PDB file of C-alpha atoms in Angstrom:
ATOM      1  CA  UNK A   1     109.053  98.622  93.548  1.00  0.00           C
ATOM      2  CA  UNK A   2     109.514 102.168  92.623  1.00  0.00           C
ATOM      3  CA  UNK A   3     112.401 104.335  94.315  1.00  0.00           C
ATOM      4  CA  UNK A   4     109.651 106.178  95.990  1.00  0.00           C
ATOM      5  CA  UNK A   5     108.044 103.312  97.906  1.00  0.00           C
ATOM      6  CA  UNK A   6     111.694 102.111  99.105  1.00  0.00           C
ATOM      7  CA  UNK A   7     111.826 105.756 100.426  1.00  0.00           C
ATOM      8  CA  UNK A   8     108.699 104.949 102.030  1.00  0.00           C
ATOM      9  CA  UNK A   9     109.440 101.442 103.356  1.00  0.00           C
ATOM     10  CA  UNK A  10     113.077 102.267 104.884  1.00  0.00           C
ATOM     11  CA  UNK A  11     110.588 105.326 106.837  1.00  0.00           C
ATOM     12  CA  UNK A  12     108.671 102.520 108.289  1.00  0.00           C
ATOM     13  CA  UNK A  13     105.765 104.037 106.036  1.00  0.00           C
ATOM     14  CA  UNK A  14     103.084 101.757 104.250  1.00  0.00           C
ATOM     15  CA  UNK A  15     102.639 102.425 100.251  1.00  0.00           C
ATOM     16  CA  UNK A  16     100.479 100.895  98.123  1.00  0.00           C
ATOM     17  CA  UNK A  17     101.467 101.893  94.359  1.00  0.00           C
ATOM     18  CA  UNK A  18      99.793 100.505  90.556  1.00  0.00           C
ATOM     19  CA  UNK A  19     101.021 101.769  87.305  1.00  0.00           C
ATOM     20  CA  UNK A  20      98.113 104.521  87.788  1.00  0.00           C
ATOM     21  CA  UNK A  21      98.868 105.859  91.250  1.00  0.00           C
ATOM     22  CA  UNK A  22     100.069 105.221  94.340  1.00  0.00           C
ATOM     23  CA  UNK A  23      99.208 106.010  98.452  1.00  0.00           C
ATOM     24  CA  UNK A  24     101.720 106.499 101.165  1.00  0.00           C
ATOM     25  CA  UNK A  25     100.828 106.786 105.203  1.00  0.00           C
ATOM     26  CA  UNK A  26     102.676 106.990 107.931  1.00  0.00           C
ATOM     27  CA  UNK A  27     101.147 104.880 110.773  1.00  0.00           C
ATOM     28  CA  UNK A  28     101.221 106.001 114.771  1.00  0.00           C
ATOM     29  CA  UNK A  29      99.381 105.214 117.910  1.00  0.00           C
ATOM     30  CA  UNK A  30      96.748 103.465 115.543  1.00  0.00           C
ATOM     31  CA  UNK A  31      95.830 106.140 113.283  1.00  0.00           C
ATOM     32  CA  UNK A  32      96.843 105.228 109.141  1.00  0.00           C
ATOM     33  CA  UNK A  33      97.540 109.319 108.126  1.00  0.00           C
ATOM     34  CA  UNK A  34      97.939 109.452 104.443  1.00  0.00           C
ATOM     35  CA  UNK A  35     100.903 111.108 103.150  1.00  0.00           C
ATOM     36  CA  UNK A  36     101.081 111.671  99.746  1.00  0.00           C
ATOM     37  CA  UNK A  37      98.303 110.324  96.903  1.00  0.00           C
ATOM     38  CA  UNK A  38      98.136 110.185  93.309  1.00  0.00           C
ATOM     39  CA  UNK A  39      96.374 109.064  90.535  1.00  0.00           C
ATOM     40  CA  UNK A  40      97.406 110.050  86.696  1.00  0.00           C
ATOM     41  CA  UNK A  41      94.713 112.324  85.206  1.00  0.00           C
ATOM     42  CA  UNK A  42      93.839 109.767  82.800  1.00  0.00           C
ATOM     43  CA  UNK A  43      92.675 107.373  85.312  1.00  0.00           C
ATOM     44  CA  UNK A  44      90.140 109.096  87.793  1.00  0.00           C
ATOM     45  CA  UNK A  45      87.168 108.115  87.927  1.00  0.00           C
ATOM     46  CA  UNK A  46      87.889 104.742  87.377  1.00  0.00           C
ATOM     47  CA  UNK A  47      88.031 103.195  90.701  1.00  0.00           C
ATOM     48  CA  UNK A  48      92.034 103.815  91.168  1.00  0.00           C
ATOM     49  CA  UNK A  49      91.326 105.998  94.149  1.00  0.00           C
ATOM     50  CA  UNK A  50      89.523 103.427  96.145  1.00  0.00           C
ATOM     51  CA  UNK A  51      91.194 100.523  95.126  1.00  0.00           C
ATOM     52  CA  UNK A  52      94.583 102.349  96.668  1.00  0.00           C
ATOM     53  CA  UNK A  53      92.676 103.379  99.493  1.00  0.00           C
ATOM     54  CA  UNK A  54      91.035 100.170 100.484  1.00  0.00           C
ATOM     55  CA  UNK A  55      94.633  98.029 100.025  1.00  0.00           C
ATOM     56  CA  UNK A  56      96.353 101.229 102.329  1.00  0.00           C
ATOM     57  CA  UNK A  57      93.169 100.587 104.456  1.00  0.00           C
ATOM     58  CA  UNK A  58      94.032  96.630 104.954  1.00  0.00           C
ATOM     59  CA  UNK A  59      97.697  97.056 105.524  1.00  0.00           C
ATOM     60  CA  UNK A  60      97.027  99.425 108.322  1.00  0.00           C
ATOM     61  CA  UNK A  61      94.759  97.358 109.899  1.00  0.00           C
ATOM     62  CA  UNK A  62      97.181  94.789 109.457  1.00  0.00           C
ATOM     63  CA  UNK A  63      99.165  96.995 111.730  1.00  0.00           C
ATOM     64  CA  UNK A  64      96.289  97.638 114.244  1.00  0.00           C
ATOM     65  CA  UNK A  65      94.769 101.048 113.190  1.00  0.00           C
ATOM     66  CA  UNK A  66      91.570 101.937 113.973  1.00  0.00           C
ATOM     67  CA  UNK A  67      91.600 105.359 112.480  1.00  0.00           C
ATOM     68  CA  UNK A  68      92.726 106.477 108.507  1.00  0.00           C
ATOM     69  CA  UNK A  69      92.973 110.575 108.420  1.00  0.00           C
ATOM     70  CA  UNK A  70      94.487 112.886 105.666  1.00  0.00           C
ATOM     71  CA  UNK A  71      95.303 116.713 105.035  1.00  0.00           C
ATOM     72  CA  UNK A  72      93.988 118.515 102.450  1.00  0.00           C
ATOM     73  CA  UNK A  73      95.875 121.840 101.953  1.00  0.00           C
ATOM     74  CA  UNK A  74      93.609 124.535 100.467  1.00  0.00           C
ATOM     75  CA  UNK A  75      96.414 126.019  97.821  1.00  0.00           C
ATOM     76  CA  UNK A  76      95.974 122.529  96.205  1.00  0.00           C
ATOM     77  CA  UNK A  77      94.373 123.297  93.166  1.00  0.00           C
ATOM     78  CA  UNK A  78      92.580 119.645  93.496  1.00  0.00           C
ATOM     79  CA  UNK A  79      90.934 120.970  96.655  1.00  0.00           C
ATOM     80  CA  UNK A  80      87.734 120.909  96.143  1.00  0.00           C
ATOM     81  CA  UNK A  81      87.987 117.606  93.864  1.00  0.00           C
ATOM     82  CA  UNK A  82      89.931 115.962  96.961  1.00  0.00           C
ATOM     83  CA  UNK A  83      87.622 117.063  99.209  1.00  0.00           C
ATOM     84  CA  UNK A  84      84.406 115.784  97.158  1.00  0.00           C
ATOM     85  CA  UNK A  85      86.383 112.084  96.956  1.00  0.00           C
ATOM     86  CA  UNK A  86      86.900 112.391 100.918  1.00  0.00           C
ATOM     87  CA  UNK A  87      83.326 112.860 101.630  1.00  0.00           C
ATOM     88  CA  UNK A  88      82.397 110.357  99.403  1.00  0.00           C
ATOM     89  CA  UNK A  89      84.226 107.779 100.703  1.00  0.00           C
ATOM     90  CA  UNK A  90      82.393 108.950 104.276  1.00  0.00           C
ATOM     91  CA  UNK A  91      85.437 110.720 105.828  1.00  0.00           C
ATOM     92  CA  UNK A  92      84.556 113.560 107.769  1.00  0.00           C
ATOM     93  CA  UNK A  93      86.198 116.827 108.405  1.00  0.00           C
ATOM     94  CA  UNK A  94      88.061 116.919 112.253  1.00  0.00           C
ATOM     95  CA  UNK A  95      90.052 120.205 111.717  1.00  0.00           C
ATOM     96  CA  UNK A  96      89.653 123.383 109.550  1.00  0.00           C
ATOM     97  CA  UNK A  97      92.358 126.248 109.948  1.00  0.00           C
ATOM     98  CA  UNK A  98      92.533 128.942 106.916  1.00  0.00           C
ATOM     99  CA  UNK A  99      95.254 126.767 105.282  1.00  0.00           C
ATOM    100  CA  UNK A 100      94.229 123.224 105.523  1.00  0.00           C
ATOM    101  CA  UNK A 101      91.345 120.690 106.401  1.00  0.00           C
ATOM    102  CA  UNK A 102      92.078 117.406 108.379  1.00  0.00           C
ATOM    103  CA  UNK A 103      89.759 114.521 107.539  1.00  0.00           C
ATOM    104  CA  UNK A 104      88.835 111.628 109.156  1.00  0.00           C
ATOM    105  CA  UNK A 105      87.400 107.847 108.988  1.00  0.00           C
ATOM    106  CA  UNK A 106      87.091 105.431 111.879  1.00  0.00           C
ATOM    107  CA  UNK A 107      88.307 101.866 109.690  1.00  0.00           C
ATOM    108  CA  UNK A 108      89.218  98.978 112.566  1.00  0.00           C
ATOM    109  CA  UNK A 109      87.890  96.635 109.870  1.00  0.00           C
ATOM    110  CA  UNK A 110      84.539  98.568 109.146  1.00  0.00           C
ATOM    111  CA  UNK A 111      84.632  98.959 105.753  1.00  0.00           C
ATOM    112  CA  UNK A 112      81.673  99.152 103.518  1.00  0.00           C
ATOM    113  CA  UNK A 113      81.021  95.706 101.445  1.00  0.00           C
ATOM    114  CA  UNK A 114      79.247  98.013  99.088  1.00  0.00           C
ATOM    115  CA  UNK A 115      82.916  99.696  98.288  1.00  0.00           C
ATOM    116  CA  UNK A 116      84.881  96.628  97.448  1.00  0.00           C
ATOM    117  CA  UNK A 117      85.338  96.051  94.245  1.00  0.00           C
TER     118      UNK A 117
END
């Protein structure tokens, strides 16, 4: 375990983490929001990204979510690219304010047989 999913853990956060990238959430009244998320360059577009998200996706179900949602600032300079994987994996936009987009995905064990791998 890295020290950054200890810091997670002893927040009561979930993380899912590979030698390629990692996903952290923080989980309340049934909605999995996704805290941080990488993947090394080297690595996307390989299936990284999904694999993290599906295992983040099972562990908050685990915890009774029905609902996995993540920010996307706009200074990012992976906006657009985040935004692109969002859609893809059928999350849709909730929020937009001139700094940030919220997106969302209803999970409450719905997800697409087509996505795991």
């Amino acid at each position: 375990m890295s020290l950054f999913a200890a810091y997670c853990r002893e927040k009561s956060m979930i993380v899912v983490e590979n030698e390629r990238g990692f996903m952290s959430a923080n989980i309340h009244d049934g909605v999995c929001f996704i805290d941080n998320f990488y993947v090394i360059p080297e690595a996307r577009g390989t299936r990284v990204a999904l694999r993290l998200t599906l295992d983040t996706i099972r562990l908050a179900e685990e915890k009774g979510c029905t609902v996995f949602a993540a920010e996307i600032y706009k200074i990012d300079p992976l906006y657009h690219y985040i935004l692109r994987l969002h859609k893809h994996f059928g999350m849709e936009v909730t929020e937009e304010t001139p700094y940030k987009i919220v997106t969302f995905k209803r999970i409450n064990n719905a997800r697409p047989q087509s996505a795991i791998a």
